[in-house]
The first five atom37 places (N, CA, C, CB, O) and aatype in JSON, in Angstrom:
{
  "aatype": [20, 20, 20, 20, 20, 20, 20, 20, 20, 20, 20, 20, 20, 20, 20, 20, 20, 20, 20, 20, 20, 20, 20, 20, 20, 20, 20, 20, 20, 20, 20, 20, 20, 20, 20, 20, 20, 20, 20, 20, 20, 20, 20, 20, 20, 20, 20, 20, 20, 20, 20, 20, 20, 20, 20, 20, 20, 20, 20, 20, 20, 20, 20, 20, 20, 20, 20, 20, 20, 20, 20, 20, 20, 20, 20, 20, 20, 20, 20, 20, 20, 20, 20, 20, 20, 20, 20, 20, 20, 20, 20, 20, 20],
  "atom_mask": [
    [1, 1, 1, 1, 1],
    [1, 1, 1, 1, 1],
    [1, 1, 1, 1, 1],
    [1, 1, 1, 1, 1],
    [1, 1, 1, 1, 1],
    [1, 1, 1, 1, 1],
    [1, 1, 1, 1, 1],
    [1, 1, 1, 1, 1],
    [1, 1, 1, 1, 1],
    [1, 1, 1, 1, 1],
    [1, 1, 1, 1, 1],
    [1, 1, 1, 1, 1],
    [1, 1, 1, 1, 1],
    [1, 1, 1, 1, 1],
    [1, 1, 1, 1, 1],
    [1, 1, 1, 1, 1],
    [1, 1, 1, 1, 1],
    [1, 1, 1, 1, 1],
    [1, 1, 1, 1, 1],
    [1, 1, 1, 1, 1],
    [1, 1, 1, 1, 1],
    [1, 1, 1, 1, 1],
    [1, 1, 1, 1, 1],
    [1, 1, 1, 1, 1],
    [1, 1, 1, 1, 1],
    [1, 1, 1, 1, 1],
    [1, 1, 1, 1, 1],
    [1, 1, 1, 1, 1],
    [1, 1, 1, 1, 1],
    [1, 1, 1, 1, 1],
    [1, 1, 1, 1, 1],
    [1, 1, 1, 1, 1],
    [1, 1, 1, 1, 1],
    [1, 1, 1, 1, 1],
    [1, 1, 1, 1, 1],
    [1, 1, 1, 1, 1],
    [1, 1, 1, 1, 1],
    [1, 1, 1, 1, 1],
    [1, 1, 1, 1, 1],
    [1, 1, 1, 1, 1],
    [1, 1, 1, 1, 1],
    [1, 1, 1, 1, 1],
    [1, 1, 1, 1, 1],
    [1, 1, 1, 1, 1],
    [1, 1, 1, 1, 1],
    [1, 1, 1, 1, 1],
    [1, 1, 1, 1, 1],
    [1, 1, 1, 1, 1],
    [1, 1, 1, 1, 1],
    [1, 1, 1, 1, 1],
    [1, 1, 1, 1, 1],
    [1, 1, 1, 1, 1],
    [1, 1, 1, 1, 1],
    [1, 1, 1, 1, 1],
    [1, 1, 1, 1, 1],
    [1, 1, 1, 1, 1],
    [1, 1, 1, 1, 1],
    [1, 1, 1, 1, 1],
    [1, 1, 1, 1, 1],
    [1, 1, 1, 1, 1],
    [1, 1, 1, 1, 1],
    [1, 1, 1, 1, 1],
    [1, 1, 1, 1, 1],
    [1, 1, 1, 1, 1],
    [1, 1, 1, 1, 1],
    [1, 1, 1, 1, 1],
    [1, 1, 1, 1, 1],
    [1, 1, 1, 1, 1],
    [1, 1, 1, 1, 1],
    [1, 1, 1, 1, 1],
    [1, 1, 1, 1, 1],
    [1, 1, 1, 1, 1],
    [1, 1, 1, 1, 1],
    [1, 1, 1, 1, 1],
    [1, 1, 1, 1, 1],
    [1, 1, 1, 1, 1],
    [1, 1, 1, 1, 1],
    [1, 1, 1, 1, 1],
    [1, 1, 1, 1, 1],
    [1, 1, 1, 1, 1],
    [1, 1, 1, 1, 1],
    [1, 1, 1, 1, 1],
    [1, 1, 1, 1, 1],
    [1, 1, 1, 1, 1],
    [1, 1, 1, 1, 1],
    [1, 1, 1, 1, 1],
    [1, 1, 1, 1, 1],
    [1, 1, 1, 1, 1],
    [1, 1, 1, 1, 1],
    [1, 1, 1, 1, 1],
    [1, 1, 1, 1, 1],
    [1, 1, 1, 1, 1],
    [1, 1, 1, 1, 1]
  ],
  "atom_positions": [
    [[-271.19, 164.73, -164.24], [-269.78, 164.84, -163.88], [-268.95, 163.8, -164.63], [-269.59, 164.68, -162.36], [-267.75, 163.95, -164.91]],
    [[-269.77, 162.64, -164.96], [-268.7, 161.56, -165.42], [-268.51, 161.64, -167.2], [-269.33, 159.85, -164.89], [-267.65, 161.12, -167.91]],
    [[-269.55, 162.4, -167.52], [-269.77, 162.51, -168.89], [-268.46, 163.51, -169.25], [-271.38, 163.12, -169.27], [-267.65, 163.44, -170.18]],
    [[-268.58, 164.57, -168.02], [-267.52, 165.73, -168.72], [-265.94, 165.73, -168.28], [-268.06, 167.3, -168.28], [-265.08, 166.56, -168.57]],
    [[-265.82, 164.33, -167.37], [-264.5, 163.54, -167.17], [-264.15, 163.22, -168.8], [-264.73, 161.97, -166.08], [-263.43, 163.72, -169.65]],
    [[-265.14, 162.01, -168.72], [-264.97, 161.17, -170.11], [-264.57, 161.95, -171.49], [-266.4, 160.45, -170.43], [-263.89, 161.44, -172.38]],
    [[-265.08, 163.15, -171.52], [-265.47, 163.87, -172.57], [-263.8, 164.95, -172.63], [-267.24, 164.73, -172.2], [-263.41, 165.54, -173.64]],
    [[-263.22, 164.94, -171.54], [-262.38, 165.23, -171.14], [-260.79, 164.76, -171.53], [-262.81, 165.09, -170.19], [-259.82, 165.41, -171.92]],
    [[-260.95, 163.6, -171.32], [-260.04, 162.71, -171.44], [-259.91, 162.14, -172.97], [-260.35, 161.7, -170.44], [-258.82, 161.92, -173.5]],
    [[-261.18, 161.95, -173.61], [-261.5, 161.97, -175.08], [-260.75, 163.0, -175.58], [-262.96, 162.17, -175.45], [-259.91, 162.48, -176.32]],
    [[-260.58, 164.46, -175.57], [-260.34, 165.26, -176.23], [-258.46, 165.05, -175.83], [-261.33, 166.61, -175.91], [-257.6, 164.98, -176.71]],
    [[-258.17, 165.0, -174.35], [-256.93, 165.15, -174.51], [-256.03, 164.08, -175.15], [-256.55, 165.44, -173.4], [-254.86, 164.02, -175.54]],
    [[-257.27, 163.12, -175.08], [-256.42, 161.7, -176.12], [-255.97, 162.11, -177.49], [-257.57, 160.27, -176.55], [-254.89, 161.76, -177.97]],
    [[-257.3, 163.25, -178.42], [-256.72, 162.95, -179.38], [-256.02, 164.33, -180.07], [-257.66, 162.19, -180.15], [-255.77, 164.71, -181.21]],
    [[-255.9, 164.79, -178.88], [-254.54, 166.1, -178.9], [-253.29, 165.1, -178.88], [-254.44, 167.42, -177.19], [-252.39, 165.06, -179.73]],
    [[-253.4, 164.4, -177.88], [-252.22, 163.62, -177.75], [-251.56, 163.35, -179.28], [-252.62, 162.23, -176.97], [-250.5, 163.79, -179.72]],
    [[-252.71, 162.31, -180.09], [-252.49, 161.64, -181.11], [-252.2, 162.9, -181.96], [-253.61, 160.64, -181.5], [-251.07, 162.53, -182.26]],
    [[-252.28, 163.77, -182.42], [-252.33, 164.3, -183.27], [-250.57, 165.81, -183.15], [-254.09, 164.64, -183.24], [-250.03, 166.69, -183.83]],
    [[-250.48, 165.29, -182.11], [-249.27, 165.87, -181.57], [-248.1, 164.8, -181.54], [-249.57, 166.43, -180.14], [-246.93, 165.07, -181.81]],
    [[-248.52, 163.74, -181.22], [-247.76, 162.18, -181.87], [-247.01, 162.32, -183.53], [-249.31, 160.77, -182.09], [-245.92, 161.89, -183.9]],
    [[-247.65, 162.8, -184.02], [-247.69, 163.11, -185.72], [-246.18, 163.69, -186.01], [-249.05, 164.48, -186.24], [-245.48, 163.21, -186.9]],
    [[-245.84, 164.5, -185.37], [-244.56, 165.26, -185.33], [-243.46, 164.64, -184.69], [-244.71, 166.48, -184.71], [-242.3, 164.84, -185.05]],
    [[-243.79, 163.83, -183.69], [-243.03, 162.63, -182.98], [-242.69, 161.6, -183.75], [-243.73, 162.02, -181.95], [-241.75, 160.87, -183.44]],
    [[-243.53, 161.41, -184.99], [-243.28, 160.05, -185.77], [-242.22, 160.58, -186.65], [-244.65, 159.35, -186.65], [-241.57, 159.67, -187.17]],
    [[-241.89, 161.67, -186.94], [-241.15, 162.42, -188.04], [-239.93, 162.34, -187.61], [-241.53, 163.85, -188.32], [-239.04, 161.66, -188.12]],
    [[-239.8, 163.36, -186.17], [-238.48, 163.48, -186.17], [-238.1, 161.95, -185.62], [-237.97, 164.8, -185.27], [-236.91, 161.71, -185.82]],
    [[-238.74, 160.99, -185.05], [-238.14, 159.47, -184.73], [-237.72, 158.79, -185.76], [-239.07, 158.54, -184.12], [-236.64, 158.2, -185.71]],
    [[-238.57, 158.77, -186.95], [-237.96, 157.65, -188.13], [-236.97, 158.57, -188.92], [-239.3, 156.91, -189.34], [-236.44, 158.14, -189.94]],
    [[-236.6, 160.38, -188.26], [-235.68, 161.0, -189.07], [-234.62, 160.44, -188.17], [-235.78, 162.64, -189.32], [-233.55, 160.51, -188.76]],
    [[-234.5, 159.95, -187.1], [-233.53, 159.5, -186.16], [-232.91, 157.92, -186.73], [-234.32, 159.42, -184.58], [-231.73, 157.59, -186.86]],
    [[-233.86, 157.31, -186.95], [-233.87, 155.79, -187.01], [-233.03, 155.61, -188.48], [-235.62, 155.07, -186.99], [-232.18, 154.74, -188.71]],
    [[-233.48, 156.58, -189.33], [-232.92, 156.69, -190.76], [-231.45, 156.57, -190.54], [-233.33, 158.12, -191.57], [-230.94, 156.14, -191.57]],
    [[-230.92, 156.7, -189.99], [-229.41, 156.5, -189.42], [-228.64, 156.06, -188.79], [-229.03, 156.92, -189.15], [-227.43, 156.28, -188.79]],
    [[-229.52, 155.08, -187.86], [-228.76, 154.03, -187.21], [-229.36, 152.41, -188.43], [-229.37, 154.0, -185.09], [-230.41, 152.31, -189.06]],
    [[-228.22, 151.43, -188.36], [-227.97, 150.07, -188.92], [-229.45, 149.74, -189.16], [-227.1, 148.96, -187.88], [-230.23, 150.4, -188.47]],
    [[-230.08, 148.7, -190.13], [-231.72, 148.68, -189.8], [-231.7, 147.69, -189.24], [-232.86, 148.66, -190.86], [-232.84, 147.25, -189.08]],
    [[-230.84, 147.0, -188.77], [-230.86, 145.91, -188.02], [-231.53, 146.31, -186.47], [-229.36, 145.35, -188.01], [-232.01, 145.56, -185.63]],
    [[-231.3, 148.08, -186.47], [-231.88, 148.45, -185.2], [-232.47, 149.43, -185.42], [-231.13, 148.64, -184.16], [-232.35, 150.46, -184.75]],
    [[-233.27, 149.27, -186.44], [-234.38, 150.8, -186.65], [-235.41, 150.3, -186.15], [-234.84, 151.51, -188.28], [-236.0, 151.18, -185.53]],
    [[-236.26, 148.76, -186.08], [-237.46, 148.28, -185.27], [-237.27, 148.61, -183.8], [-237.67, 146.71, -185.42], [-238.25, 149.15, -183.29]],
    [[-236.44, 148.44, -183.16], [-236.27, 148.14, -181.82], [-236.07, 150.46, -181.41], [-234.4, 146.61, -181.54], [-236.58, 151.07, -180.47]],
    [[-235.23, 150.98, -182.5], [-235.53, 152.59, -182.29], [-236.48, 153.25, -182.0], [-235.39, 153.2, -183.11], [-236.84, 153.98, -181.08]],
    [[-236.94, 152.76, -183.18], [-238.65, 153.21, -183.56], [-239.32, 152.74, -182.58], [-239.42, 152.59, -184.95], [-239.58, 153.69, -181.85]],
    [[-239.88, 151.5, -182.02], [-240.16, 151.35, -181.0], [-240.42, 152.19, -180.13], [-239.61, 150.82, -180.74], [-241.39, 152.94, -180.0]],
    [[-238.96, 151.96, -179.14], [-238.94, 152.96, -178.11], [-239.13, 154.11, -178.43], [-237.95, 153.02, -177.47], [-240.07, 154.7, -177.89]],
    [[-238.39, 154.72, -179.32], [-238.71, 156.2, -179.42], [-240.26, 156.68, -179.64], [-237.89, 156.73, -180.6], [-240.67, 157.79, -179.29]],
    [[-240.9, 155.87, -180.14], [-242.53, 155.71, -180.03], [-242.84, 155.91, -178.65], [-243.16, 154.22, -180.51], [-243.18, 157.02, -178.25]],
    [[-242.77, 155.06, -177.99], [-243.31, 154.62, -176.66], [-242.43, 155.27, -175.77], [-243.36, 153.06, -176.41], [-242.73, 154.99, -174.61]],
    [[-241.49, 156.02, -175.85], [-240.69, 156.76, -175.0], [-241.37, 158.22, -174.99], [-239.14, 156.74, -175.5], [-241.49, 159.01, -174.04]],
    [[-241.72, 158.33, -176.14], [-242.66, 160.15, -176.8], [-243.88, 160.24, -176.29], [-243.1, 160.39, -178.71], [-244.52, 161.26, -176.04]],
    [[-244.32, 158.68, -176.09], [-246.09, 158.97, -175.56], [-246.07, 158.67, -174.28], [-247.43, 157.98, -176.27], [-247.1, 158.99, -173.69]],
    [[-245.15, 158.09, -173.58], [-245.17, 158.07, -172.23], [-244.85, 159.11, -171.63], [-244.54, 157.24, -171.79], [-245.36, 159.25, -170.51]],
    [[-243.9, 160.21, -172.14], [-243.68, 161.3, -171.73], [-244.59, 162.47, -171.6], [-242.87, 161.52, -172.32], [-244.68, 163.37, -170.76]],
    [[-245.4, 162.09, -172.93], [-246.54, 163.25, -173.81], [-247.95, 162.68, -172.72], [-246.88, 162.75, -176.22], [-248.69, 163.64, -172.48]],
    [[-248.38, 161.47, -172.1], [-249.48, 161.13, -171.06], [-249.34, 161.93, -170.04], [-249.5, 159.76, -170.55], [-250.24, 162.6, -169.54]],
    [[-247.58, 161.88, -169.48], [-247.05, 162.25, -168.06], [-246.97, 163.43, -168.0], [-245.83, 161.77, -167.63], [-247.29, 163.9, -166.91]],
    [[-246.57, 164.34, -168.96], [-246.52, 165.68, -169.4], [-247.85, 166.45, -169.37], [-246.01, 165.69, -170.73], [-248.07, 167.63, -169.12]],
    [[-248.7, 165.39, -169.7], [-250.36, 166.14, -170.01], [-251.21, 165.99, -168.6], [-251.43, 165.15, -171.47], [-252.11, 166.76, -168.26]],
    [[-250.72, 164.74, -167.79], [-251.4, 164.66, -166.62], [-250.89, 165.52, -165.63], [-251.42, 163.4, -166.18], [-251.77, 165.93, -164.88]],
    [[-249.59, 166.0, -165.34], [-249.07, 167.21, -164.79], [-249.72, 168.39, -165.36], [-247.62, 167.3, -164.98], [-250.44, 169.09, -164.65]],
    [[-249.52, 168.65, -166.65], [-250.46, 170.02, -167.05], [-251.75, 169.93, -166.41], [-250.79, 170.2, -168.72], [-252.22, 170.8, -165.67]],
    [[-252.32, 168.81, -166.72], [-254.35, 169.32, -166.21], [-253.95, 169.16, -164.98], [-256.13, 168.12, -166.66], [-254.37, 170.14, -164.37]],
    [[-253.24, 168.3, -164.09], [-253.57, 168.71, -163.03], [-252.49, 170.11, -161.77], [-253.76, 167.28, -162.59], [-252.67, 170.27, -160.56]],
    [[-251.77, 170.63, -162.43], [-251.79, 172.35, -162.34], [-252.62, 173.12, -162.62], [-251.03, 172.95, -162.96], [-253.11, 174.06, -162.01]],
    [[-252.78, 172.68, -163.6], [-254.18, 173.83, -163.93], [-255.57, 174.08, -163.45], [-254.59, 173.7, -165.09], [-256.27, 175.08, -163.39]],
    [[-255.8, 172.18, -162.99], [-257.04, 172.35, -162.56], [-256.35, 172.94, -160.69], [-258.17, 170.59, -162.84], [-257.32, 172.92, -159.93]],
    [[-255.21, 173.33, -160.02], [-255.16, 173.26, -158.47], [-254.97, 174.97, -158.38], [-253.68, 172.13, -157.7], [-255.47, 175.74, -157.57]],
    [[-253.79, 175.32, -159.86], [-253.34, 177.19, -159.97], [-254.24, 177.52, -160.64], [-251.9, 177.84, -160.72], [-254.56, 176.95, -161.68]],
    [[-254.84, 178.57, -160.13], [-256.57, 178.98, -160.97], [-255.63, 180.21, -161.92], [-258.44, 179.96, -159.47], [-255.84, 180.49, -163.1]],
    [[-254.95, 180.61, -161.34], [-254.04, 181.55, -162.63], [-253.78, 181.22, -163.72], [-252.81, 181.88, -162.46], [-254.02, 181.8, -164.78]],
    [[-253.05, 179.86, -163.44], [-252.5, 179.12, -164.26], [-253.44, 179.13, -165.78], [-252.33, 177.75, -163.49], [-252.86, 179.38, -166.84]],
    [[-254.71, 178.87, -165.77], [-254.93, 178.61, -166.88], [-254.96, 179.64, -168.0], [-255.88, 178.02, -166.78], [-254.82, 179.41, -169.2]],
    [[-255.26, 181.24, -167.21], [-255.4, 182.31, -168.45], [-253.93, 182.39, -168.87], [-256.07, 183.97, -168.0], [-253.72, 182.79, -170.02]],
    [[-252.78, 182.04, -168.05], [-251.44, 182.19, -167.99], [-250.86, 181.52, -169.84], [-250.85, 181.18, -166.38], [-250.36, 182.08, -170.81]],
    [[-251.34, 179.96, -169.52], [-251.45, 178.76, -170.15], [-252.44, 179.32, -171.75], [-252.29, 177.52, -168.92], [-252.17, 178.73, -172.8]],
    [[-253.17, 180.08, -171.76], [-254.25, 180.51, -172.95], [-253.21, 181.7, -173.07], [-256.22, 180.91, -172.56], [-253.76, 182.71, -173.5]],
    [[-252.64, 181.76, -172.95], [-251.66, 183.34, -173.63], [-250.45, 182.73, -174.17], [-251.02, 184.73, -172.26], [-249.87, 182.92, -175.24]],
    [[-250.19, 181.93, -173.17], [-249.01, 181.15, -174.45], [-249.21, 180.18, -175.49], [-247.97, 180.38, -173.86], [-248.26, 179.8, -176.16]],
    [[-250.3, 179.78, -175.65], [-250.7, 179.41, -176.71], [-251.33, 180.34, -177.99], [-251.44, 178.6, -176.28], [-251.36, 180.03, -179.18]],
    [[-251.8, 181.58, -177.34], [-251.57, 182.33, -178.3], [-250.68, 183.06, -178.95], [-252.04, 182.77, -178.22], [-250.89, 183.57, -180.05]],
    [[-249.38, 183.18, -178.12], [-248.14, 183.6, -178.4], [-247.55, 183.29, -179.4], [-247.47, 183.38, -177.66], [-247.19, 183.93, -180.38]],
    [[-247.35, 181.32, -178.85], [-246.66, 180.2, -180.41], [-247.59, 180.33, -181.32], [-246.47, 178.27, -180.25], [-247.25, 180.8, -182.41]],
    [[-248.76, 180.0, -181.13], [-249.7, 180.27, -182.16], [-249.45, 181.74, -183.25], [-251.07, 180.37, -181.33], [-249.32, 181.56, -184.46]],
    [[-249.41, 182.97, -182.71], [-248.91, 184.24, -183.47], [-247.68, 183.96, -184.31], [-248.55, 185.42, -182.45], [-247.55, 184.17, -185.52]],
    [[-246.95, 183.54, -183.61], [-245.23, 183.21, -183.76], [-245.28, 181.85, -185.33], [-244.4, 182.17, -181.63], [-244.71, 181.76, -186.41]],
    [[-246.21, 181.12, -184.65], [-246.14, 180.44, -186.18], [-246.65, 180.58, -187.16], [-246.33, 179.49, -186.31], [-246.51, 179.8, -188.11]],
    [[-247.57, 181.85, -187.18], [-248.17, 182.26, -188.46], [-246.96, 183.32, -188.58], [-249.94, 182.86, -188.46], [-246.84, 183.53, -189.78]],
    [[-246.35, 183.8, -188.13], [-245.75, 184.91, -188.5], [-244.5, 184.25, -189.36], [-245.39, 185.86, -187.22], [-244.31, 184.57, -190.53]],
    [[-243.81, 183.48, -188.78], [-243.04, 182.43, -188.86], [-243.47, 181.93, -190.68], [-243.45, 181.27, -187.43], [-242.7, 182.02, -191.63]],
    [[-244.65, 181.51, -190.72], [-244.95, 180.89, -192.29], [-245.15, 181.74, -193.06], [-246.07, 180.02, -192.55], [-244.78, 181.42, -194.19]],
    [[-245.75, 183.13, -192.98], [-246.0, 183.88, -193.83], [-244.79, 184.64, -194.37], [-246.92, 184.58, -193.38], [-244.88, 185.0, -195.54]],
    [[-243.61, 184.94, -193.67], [-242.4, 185.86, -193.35], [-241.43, 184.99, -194.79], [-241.62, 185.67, -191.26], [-241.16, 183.8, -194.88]],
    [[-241.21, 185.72, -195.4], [-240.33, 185.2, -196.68], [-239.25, 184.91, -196.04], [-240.01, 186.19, -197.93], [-238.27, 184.47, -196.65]]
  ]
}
């Protein structure tokens, strides 16, 4: 049980991180425009404002999902949805 906690929490960490990636973009596209006297202190927060949201966001998801047993085939269809939508989306001239 503790292995497939751990193993658990491993994986949603590095969804997290890798969903972070797109967070770093549009933040330093933000920061690019305010004084740089305050792009450290932007960047910053807007860092730590994106992953505190993106922990709190993810610990509400698993734990709906693990209480609405619907919820999860619900949750696997809309990911295949955006998923369709963004190949269609890149391929589409």
């Amino acid at each position: 049980m503790t292995r497939t906690v751990l193993m658990s929490v491993l994986l949603i960490a590095l969804t997290d991180v890798a969903l972070q990636l797109d967070n770093a973009l549009a933040i330093s596209s933000v920061a690019s425009g305010v004084p740089s006297s305050y792009r450290l202190p932007v960047l910053a927060g807007g860092v730590l404002l994106a992953a505190g949201c993106l922990l709190l966001f993810t610990l509400i998801g698993s734990n709906l999902i693990e209480r609405i047993g619907w919820l999860k085939p619900v949750a696997g269809l809309a990911l295949v949805v955006i998923g369709g939508k963004l190949v269609v989306d890149f391929f589409r001239p």
